CSV table of C-alpha atoms in Angstrom, one decimal:
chain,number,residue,atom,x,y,z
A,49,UNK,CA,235.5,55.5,-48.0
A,50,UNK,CA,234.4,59.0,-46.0
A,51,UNK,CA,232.1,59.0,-43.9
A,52,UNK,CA,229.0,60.9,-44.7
A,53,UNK,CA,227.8,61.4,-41.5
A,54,UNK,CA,227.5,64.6,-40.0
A,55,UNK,CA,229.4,66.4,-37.1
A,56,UNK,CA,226.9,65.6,-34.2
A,57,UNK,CA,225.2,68.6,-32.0
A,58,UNK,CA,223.4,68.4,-29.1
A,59,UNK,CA,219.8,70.4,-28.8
A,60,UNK,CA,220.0,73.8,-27.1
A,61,UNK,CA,220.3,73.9,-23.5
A,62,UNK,CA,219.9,76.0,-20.4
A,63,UNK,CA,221.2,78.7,-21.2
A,64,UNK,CA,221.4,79.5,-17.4
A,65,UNK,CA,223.9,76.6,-17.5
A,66,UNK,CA,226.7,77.0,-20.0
A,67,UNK,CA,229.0,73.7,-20.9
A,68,UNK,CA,232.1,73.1,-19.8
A,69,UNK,CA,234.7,73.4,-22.8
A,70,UNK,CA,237.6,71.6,-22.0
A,71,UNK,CA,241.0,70.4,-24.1
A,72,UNK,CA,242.7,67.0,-23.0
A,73,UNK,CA,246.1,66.2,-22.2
A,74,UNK,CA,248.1,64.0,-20.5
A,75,UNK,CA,251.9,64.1,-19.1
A,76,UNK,CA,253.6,60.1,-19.2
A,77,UNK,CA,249.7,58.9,-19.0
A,78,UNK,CA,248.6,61.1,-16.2
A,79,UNK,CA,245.7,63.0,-17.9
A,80,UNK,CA,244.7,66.8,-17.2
A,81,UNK,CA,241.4,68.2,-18.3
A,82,UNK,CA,242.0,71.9,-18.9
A,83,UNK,CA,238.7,73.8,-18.6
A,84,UNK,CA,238.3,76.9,-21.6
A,85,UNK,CA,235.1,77.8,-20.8
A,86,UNK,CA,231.7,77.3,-18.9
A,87,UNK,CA,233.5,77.8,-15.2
A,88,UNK,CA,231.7,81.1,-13.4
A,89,UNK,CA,234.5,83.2,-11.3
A,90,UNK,CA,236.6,82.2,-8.9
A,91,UNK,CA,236.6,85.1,-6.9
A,92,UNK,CA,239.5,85.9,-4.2
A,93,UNK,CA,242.2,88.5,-3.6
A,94,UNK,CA,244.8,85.6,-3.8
A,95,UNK,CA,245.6,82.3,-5.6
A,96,UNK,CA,244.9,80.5,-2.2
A,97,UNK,CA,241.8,82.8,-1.1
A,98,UNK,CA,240.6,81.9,-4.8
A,99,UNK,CA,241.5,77.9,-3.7
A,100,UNK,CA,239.1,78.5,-0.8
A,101,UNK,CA,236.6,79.8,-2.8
A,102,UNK,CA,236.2,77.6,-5.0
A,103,UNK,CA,236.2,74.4,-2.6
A,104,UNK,CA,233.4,76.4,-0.3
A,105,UNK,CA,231.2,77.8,-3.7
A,106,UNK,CA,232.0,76.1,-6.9
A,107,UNK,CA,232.8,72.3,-5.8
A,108,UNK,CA,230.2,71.3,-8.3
A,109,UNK,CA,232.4,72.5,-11.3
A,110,UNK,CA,235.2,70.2,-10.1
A,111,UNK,CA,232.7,67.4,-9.4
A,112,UNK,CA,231.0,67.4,-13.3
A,113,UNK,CA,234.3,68.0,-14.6
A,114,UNK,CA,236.3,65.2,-13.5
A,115,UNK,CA,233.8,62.3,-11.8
A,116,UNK,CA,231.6,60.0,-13.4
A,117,UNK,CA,229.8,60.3,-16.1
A,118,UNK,CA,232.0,62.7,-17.7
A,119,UNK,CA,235.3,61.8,-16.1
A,120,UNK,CA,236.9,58.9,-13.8
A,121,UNK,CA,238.1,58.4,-10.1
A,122,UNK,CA,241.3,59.3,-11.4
A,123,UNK,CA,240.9,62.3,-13.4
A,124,UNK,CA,242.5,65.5,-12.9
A,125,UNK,CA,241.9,69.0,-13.8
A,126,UNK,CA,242.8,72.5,-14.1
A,127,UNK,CA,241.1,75.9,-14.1
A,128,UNK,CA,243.1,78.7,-15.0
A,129,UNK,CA,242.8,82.1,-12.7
A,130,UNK,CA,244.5,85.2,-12.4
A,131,UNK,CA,247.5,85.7,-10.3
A,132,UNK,CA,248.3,88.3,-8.2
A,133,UNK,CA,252.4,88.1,-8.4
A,134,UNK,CA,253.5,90.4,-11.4
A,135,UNK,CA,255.8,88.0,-12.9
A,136,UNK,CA,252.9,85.3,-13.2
A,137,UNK,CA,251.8,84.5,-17.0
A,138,UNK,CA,248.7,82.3,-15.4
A,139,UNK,CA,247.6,81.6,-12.3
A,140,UNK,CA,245.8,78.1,-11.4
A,141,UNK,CA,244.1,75.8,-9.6
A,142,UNK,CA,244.4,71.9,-9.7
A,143,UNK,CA,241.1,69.7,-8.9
A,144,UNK,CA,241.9,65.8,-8.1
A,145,UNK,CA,238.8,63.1,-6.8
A,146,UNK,CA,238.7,64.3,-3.7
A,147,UNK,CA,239.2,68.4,-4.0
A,148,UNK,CA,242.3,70.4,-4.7
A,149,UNK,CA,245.9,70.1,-4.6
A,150,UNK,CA,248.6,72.7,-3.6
A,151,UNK,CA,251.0,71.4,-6.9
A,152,UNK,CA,250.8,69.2,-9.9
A,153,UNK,CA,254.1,68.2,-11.7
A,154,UNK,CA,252.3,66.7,-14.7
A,155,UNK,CA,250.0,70.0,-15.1
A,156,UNK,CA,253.0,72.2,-14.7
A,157,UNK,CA,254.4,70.6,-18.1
A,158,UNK,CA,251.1,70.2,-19.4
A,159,UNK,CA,250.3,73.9,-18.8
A,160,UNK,CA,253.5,74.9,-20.7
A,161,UNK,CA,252.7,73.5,-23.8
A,162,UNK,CA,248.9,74.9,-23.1
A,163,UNK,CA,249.8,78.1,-22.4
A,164,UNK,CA,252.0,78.7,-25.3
A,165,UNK,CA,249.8,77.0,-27.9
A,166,UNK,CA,247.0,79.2,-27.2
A,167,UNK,CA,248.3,82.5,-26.7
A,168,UNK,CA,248.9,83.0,-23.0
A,169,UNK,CA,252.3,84.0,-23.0
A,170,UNK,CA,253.9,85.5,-26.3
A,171,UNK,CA,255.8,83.4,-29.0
A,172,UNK,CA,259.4,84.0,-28.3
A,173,UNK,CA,261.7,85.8,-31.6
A,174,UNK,CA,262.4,84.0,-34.3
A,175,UNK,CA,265.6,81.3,-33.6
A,176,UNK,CA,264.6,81.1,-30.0
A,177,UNK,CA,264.1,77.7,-29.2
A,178,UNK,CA,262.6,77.6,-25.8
A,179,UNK,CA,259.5,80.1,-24.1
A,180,UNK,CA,259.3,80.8,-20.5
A,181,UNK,CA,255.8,80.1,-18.9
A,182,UNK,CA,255.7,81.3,-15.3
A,183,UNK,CA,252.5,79.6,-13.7
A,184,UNK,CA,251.7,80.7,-10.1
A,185,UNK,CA,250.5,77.3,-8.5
A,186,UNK,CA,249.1,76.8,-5.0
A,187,UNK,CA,252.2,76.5,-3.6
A,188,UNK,CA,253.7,79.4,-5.6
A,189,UNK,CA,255.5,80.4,-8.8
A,190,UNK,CA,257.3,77.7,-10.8
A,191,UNK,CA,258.7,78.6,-14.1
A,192,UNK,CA,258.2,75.9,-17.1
A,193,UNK,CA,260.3,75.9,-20.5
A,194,UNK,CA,258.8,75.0,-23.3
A,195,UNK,CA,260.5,74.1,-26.4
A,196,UNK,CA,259.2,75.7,-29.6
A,197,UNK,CA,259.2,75.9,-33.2
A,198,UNK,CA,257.7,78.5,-35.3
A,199,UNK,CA,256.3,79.6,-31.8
A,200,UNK,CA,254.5,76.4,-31.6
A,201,UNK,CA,255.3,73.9,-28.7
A,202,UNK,CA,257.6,70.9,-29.6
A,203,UNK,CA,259.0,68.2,-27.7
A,204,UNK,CA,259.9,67.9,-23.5
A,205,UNK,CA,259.0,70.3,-21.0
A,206,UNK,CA,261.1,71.2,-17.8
A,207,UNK,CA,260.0,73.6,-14.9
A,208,UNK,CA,261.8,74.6,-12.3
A,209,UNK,CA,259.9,74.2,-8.6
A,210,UNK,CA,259.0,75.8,-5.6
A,211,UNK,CA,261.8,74.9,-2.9
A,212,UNK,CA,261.6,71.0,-2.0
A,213,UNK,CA,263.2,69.9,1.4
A,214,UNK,CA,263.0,66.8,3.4
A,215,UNK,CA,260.4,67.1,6.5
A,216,UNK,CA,261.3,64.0,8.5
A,217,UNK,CA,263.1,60.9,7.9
A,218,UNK,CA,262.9,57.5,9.5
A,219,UNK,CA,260.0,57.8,11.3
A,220,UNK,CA,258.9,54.5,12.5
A,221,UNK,CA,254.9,54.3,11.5
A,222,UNK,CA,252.5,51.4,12.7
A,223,UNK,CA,250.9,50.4,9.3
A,224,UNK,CA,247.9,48.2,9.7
A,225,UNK,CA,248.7,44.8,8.4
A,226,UNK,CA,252.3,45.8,7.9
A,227,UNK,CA,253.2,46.3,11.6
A,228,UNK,CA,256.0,48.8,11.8
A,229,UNK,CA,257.3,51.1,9.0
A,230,UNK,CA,259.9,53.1,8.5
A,231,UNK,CA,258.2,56.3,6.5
A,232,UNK,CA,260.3,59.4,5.5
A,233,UNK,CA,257.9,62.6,4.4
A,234,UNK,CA,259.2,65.3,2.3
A,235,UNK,CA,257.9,68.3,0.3
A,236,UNK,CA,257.9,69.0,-3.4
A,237,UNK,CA,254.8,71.4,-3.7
A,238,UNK,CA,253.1,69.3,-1.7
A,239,UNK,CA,254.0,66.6,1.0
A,240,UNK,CA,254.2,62.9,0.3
A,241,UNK,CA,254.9,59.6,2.4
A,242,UNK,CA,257.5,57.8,0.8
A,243,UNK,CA,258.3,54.1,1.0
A,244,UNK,CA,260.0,51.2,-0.1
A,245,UNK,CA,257.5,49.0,-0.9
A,246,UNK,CA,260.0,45.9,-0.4
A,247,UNK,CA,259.1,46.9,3.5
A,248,UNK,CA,255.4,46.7,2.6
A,249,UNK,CA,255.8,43.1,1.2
A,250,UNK,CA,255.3,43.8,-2.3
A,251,UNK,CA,257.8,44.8,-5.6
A,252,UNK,CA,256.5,47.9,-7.0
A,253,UNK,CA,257.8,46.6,-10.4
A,254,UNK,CA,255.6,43.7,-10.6
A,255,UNK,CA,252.7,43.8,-8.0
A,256,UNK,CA,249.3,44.7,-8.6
A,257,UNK,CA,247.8,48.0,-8.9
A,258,UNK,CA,245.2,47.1,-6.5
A,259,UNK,CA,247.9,45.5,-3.8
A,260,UNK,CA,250.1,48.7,-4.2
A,261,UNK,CA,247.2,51.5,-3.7
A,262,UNK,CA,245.7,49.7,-0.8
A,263,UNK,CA,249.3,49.3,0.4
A,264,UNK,CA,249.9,53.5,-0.5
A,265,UNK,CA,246.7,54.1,1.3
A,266,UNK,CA,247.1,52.4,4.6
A,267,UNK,CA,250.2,54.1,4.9
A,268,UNK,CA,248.9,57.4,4.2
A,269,UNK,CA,246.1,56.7,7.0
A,270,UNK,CA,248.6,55.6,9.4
A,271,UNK,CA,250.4,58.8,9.2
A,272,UNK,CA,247.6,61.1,9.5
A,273,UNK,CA,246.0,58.7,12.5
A,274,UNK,CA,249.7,59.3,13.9
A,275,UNK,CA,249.2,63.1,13.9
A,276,UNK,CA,252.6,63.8,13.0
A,277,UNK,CA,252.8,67.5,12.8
A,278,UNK,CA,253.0,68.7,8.9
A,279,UNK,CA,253.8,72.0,8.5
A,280,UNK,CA,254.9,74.6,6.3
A,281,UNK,CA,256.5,77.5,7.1
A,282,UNK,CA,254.9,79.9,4.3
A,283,UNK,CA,250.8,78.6,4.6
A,284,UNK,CA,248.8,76.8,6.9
A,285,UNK,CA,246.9,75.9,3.1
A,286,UNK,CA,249.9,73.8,2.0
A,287,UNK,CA,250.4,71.6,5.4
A,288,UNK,CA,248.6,69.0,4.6
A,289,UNK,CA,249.9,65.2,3.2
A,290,UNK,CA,248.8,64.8,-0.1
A,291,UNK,CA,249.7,61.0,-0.4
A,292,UNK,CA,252.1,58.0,-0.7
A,293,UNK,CA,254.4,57.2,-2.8
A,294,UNK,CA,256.0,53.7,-3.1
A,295,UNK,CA,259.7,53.0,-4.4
A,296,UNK,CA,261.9,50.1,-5.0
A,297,UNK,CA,264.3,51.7,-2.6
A,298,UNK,CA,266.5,52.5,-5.1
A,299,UNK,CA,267.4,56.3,-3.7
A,300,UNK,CA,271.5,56.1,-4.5
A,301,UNK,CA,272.7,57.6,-7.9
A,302,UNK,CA,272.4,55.3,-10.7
A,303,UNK,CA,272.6,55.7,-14.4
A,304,UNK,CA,269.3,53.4,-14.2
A,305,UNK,CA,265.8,54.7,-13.9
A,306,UNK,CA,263.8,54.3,-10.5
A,307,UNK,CA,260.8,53.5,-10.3
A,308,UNK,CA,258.0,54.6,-8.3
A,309,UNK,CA,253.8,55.0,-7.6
A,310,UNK,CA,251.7,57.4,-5.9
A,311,UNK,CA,248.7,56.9,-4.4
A,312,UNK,CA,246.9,60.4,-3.8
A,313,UNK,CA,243.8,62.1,-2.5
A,314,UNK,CA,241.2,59.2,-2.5
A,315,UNK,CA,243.2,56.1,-3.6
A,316,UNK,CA,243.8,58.3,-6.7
A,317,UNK,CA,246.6,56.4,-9.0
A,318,UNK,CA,249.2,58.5,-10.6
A,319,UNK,CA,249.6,57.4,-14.3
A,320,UNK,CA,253.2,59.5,-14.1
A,321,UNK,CA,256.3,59.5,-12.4
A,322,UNK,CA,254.6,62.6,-10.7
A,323,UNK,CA,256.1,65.9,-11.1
A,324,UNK,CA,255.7,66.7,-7.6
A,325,UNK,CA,256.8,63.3,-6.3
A,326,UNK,CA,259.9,63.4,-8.7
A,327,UNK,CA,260.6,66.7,-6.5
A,328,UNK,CA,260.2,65.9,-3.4
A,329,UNK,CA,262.2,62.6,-3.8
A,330,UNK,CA,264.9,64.4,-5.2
A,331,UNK,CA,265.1,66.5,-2.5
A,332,UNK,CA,265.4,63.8,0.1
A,333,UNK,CA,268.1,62.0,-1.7
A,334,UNK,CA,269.7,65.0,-2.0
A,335,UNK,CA,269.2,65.6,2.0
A,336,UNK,CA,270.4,62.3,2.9
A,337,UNK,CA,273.9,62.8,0.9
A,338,UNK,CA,272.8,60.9,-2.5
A,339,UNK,CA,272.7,63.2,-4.9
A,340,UNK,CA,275.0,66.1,-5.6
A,341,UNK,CA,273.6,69.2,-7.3
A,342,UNK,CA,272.6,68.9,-10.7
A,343,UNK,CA,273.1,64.8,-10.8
A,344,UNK,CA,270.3,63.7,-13.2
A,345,UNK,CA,268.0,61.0,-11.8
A,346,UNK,CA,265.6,59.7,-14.7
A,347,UNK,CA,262.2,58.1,-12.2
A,348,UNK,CA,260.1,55.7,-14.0
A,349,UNK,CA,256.5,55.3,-13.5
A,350,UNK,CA,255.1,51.4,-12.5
A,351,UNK,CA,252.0,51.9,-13.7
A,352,UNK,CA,252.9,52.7,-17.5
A,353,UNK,CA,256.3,52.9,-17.7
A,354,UNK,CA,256.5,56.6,-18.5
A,355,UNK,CA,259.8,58.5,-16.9
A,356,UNK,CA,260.5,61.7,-16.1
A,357,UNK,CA,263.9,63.0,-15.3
A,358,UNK,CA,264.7,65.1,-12.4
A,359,UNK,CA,267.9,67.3,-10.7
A,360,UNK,CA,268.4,70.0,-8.3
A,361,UNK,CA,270.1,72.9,-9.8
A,362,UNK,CA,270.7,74.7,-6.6
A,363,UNK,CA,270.2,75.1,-3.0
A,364,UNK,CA,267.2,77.2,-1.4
A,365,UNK,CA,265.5,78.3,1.8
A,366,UNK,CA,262.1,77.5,2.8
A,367,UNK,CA,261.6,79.0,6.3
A,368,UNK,CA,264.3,77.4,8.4
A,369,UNK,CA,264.3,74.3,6.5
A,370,UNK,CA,267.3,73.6,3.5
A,371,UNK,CA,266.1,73.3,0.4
A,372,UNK,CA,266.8,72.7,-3.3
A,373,UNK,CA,265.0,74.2,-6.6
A,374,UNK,CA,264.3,70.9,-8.2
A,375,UNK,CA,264.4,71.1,-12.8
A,376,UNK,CA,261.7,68.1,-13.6
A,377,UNK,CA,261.3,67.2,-16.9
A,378,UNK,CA,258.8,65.0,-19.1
A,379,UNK,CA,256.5,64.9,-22.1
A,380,UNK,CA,253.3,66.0,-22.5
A,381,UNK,CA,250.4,65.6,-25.5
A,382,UNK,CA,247.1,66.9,-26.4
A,383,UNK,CA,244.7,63.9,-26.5
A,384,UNK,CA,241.2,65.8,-27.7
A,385,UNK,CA,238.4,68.7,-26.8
A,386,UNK,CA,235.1,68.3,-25.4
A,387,UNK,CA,232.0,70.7,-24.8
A,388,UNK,CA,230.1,68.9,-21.7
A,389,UNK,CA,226.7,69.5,-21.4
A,390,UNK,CA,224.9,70.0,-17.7
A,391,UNK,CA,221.0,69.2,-17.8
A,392,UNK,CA,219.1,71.0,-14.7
A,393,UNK,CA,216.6,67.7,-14.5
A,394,UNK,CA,219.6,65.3,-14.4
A,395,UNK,CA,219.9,63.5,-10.9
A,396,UNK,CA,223.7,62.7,-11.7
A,397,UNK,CA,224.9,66.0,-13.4
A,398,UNK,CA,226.8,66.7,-10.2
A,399,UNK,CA,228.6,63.3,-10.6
A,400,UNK,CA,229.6,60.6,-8.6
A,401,UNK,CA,232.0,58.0,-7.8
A,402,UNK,CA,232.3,54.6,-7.3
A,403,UNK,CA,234.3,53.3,-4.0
């Protein structure tokens, strides 16, 4: 039997405070909250300047957008900017729990999809299978293919990253309640911890989510309380360590997925294999002699299951440091839209989350 009841609507509102229209996604679980309307300029001469600006002047959009009561602790979110490189379709800017990340795998694939579903880049000719999206991230251009149909997305999206290489390898870190660790810290878009957790005590496979984030996150503290020097050779915006990310030590080739977690910004839990991750892990292995160029690697995420394949296609520069472009491929789906509504009298409209 239909339903008779009607579409509901909210009573007007501020008109000095416009909602936030938004469509959902989500890449192998990991959500993204794309924002279509209601955000006020981000204003900068650059994709980073416009980073800056945003953290200093318009924190509160990423805060009602993504924390309680309209979102979670581990939300995530985009707002899509300009770009200043020529060859950019979109530029953008990725907002996590705890502020604002130089690169987001899982976006990058969702964005695809996004950007050729609703017009940002033009439907390829007729018996062209696969689009182009070039989306200038934090850390710079990546290019994402997009299967299509009819000019429609359909299927897995691949993109092609920024230069990954391996920053340091074996360092020996003194883990709170884990005593010594060895910790190697590598660079897909953004820099990551990475560790076995069979050193930490605990199967990634099979532990709990709470054991393995506190586990990520002590690890994460005891590299920053080390003061190892992180550093990129293009920004002083992208040297910064973005998280942990837990293995089961399974870095040699294999037919067989790997599997994997990350633990990012505040204790945030990747629900994916993480784009970024899945970059920078490739380009370790591939650093340490265990991958040859364009060896596929399929990396499985422990929290749902979902896996994203990875390879590097070819060898780059990134300063003085060798590097590979990493192809990362993986699913993405449109789970809904929403039109939130900010009330000037509410206490909590700026949001909040629970520790």
């Amino acid at each position: 039997m239909e339903s008779s009841l009607a579409v509901p609507r909210l009573p007007p509102h501020d008109p000095r405070t416009p909602p936030l229209a938004v469509v959902d996604m989500h890449t192998g679980g990991e959500p993204l909250r794309v924002v279509l309307a209601g955000c006020p300029e981000v204003v900068g001469p650059t994709l980073l300047a416009k980073r800056r600006y945003m953290r200093q002047h318009l924190d509160h959009v990423r805060r009602r957008l993504l924390l309680e009561p309209r979102g979670h602790r581990d939300m995530y979110g985009a707002v899509l900017v300009p770009s200043e490189l020529p060859d950019a379709h979109l530029g953008v800017l990725f907002l996590h729990n705890e502020g604002y990340s130089s690169m987001c795998g899982h976006g990058v694939l969702a964005l695809g999809r996004f950007a050729l579903d609703f017009g940002l880049v033009p439907a390829p000719p007729a018996g062209v299978r696969e689009a182009r999206v070039n989306i200038h991230c934090p850390c710079g251009l990546v290019a994402a293919f997009v299967q299509c149909e009819g000019g429609r997305s359909r299927g897995p999206v691949r993109f092609h990253s920024v230069p990954a290489f391996a920053l340091a390898t074996d360092l020996l870190v003194d883990v709170p309640g884990h005593g010594k660790v060895v910790v190697d810290i590598a660079y897909g878009g953004a820099f990551y911890a990475f560790v076995s957790a069979e050193k930490l005590g605990l199967d990634v496979c099979s532990a709990k989510t709470r054991d393995l984030v506190d586990a990520a996150t002590a690890v994460t503290g005891a590299v920053k309380a080390q003061q190892f020097n992180i550093h990129h050779p293009e920004s002083a915006d992208l040297a910064f360590l973005y998280g942990t990310i837990l293995t089961d030590g399974r870095d040699a080739h294999s037919e067989e997925p790997t599997t994997n977690i990350c633990v990012f910004a505040d204790a945030q839990v990747d629900r994916s294999p993480t784009g970024s991750g899945v970059t920078a892990r490739i380009a370790l292995q591939y650093h340490k002699g265990l991958l040859e160029l364009n060896q596929t690697r399929a990396f499985k995420s422990s929290a749902t299951g979902s896996v994203f394949t990875g390879k590097a296609v070819r060898e780059a520069k990134c300063g003085d440091f060798k590097a590979v472009i990493v192809e990362v491929s993986g699913q993405a789906h449109y789970t809904g839209t929403a039109s939130f509504t900010i009330e000037d009298d509410d206490p909590l409209r700026d949001g909040f989350l629970l520790k």
